[in-house]
Amino acid sequence: MQDVSLANVNFALNSSFDEDHDNPLYSVVTSLSVELSDERDAAIVWMDADIEWSAGEDGEVRPPFDLSLTLKAAFDWALPDVEPGDVVSWLTYNTQHLVWPYLRSYVQQITAMSDLPPLVIFTISVPSLRETRPVTDIH
């Protein structure tokens, strides 16, 4: 990964939100799109992220704000002979994990500039490695 930048942000406060009484739950919904270079040795991955809200304890959904972001991640590699399908699969699987710390930082910084407490989104869990056998079991 060469670079990650904030490509787009939409943020709007909800004036009817009451910090003392409203307690909505949030989730982060992401989607990815991959653009391979013609030489197949680089790619741009666009990650869209939306903060979605669900009902709090009283059953009503009154979010403190609406927030959606687009992050742009630039990748390059030294093996141009890799199959495009393999590259897209790798980028689709790994980009969210690689870019998530940047997303967390952007969400915290953007929401900290409002008059509400900053939203610090959860850390993403790193997928476990596939089951492997000890070298002594391989013949």
CSV table of C-alpha atoms in Angstrom, one decimal:
chain,number,residue,atom,x,y,z
A,1,MET,CA,0.0,0.0,0.0
A,2,GLN,CA,1.5,3.3,-1.1
A,3,ASP,CA,-1.1,5.8,0.1
A,4,VAL,CA,-4.5,6.3,1.8
A,5,SER,CA,-6.4,9.5,1.5
A,6,LEU,CA,-9.9,10.9,2.2
A,7,ALA,CA,-11.6,11.3,-1.2
A,8,ASN,CA,-15.0,12.4,-0.1
A,9,VAL,CA,-16.9,13.1,3.1
A,10,ASN,CA,-20.6,13.9,3.9
A,11,PHE,CA,-21.3,15.0,7.4
A,12,ALA,CA,-24.5,16.5,8.8
A,13,LEU,CA,-25.6,17.1,12.4
A,14,ASN,CA,-29.1,16.0,13.4
A,15,SER,CA,-30.6,19.0,15.3
A,16,SER,CA,-33.2,16.9,17.0
A,17,PHE,CA,-30.6,14.6,18.6
A,18,ASP,CA,-30.7,14.9,22.4
A,19,GLU,CA,-27.3,13.7,23.9
A,20,ASP,CA,-28.8,13.3,27.3
A,21,HIS,CA,-31.7,11.0,26.2
A,22,ASP,CA,-30.9,9.4,22.9
A,23,ASN,CA,-28.6,6.4,22.7
A,24,PRO,CA,-28.6,5.0,19.2
A,25,LEU,CA,-26.4,2.1,18.2
A,26,TYR,CA,-24.2,2.4,15.2
A,27,SER,CA,-22.6,0.0,12.6
A,28,VAL,CA,-20.2,0.7,9.8
A,29,VAL,CA,-21.2,-0.5,6.4
A,30,THR,CA,-18.5,-0.6,3.8
A,31,SER,CA,-18.2,-1.4,0.1
A,32,LEU,CA,-15.1,-1.6,-2.2
A,33,SER,CA,-14.4,-1.0,-5.8
A,34,VAL,CA,-11.0,-1.9,-7.5
A,35,GLU,CA,-9.4,-0.2,-10.5
A,36,LEU,CA,-6.4,-2.0,-11.9
A,37,SER,CA,-3.8,-0.1,-13.9
A,38,ASP,CA,-3.4,-1.1,-17.6
A,39,GLU,CA,0.1,-2.5,-16.8
A,40,ARG,CA,-1.5,-4.6,-13.9
A,41,ASP,CA,1.2,-3.5,-11.5
A,42,ALA,CA,-0.9,-1.0,-9.5
A,43,ALA,CA,-4.4,-0.4,-8.4
A,44,ILE,CA,-6.7,2.1,-6.7
A,45,VAL,CA,-9.2,0.8,-4.3
A,46,TRP,CA,-12.2,3.0,-3.3
A,47,MET,CA,-13.7,2.2,0.1
A,48,ASP,CA,-17.1,3.7,0.8
A,49,ALA,CA,-18.1,3.7,4.5
A,50,ASP,CA,-21.4,4.7,6.0
A,51,ILE,CA,-22.2,5.0,9.6
A,52,GLU,CA,-25.7,3.5,10.0
A,53,TRP,CA,-27.8,3.9,13.1
A,54,SER,CA,-30.3,1.6,14.8
A,55,ALA,CA,-32.7,2.1,17.7
A,56,GLY,CA,-31.4,2.7,21.2
A,57,GLU,CA,-33.0,1.6,24.4
A,58,ASP,CA,-36.3,3.4,23.8
A,59,GLY,CA,-36.8,1.9,20.4
A,60,GLU,CA,-36.5,5.1,18.4
A,61,VAL,CA,-33.8,6.0,16.0
A,62,ARG,CA,-32.5,9.5,16.4
A,63,PRO,CA,-28.9,9.6,15.2
A,64,PRO,CA,-26.6,12.3,16.3
A,65,PHE,CA,-25.4,12.8,12.7
A,66,ASP,CA,-25.2,11.4,9.3
A,67,LEU,CA,-21.7,10.4,8.1
A,68,SER,CA,-20.4,8.8,4.9
A,69,LEU,CA,-16.8,8.7,3.7
A,70,THR,CA,-14.9,7.5,0.7
A,71,LEU,CA,-11.2,6.5,1.1
A,72,LYS,CA,-8.8,6.1,-1.7
A,73,ALA,CA,-6.1,3.5,-1.3
A,74,ALA,CA,-3.2,3.2,-3.8
A,75,PHE,CA,-1.4,-0.1,-4.1
A,76,ASP,CA,1.5,-1.2,-6.3
A,77,TRP,CA,3.5,-4.4,-6.5
A,78,ALA,CA,6.6,-5.7,-8.3
A,79,LEU,CA,4.9,-8.7,-9.9
A,80,PRO,CA,3.0,-7.5,-13.0
A,81,ASP,CA,2.4,-11.1,-14.2
A,82,VAL,CA,-0.1,-11.8,-11.4
A,83,GLU,CA,-3.5,-12.7,-12.8
A,84,PRO,CA,-6.0,-9.8,-12.6
A,85,GLY,CA,-8.6,-12.0,-10.8
A,86,ASP,CA,-6.0,-12.9,-8.1
A,87,VAL,CA,-5.1,-9.2,-7.6
A,88,VAL,CA,-8.8,-8.1,-7.3
A,89,SER,CA,-9.5,-11.0,-4.9
A,90,TRP,CA,-6.5,-10.1,-2.7
A,91,LEU,CA,-7.3,-6.4,-2.7
A,92,THR,CA,-11.0,-7.1,-2.0
A,93,TYR,CA,-10.1,-9.3,1.0
A,94,ASN,CA,-7.3,-7.3,2.4
A,95,THR,CA,-8.0,-3.6,1.8
A,96,GLN,CA,-10.7,-3.2,4.5
A,97,HIS,CA,-8.2,-4.6,7.1
A,98,LEU,CA,-5.4,-2.4,5.8
A,99,VAL,CA,-7.4,0.8,5.5
A,100,TRP,CA,-9.6,0.4,8.7
A,101,PRO,CA,-7.1,2.3,11.0
A,102,TYR,CA,-7.3,5.3,8.6
A,103,LEU,CA,-11.1,5.1,8.6
A,104,ARG,CA,-11.2,5.1,12.4
A,105,SER,CA,-8.9,8.1,12.5
A,106,TYR,CA,-11.0,10.1,9.9
A,107,VAL,CA,-14.3,9.3,11.7
A,108,GLN,CA,-12.9,10.4,15.0
A,109,GLN,CA,-11.4,13.6,13.6
A,110,ILE,CA,-14.5,14.6,11.7
A,111,THR,CA,-16.9,13.9,14.5
A,112,ALA,CA,-14.6,15.6,17.0
A,113,MET,CA,-15.0,18.9,15.1
A,114,SER,CA,-18.7,18.9,15.9
A,115,ASP,CA,-20.2,19.9,19.2
A,116,LEU,CA,-20.8,16.2,20.1
A,117,PRO,CA,-18.3,13.8,21.6
A,118,PRO,CA,-16.1,12.1,18.9
A,119,LEU,CA,-17.2,8.8,17.6
A,120,VAL,CA,-14.4,6.2,18.0
A,121,ILE,CA,-15.4,3.3,15.9
A,122,PHE,CA,-14.6,-0.3,16.9
A,123,THR,CA,-11.4,-1.9,15.8
A,124,ILE,CA,-11.7,-4.5,13.1
A,125,SER,CA,-10.7,-8.0,13.9
A,126,VAL,CA,-7.9,-9.5,11.9
A,127,PRO,CA,-8.8,-12.7,10.2
A,128,SER,CA,-7.1,-15.8,11.6
A,129,LEU,CA,-4.6,-17.6,9.5
A,130,ARG,CA,-5.7,-20.7,7.7
A,131,GLU,CA,-4.9,-24.0,9.4
A,132,THR,CA,-1.3,-25.0,8.7
A,133,ARG,CA,0.6,-28.2,9.4
A,134,PRO,CA,4.1,-28.3,10.9
A,135,VAL,CA,6.9,-28.6,8.4
A,136,THR,CA,7.7,-32.0,9.7
A,137,ASP,CA,4.2,-33.3,8.5
A,138,ILE,CA,4.9,-32.3,4.9
A,139,HIS,CA,6.5,-35.0,2.7
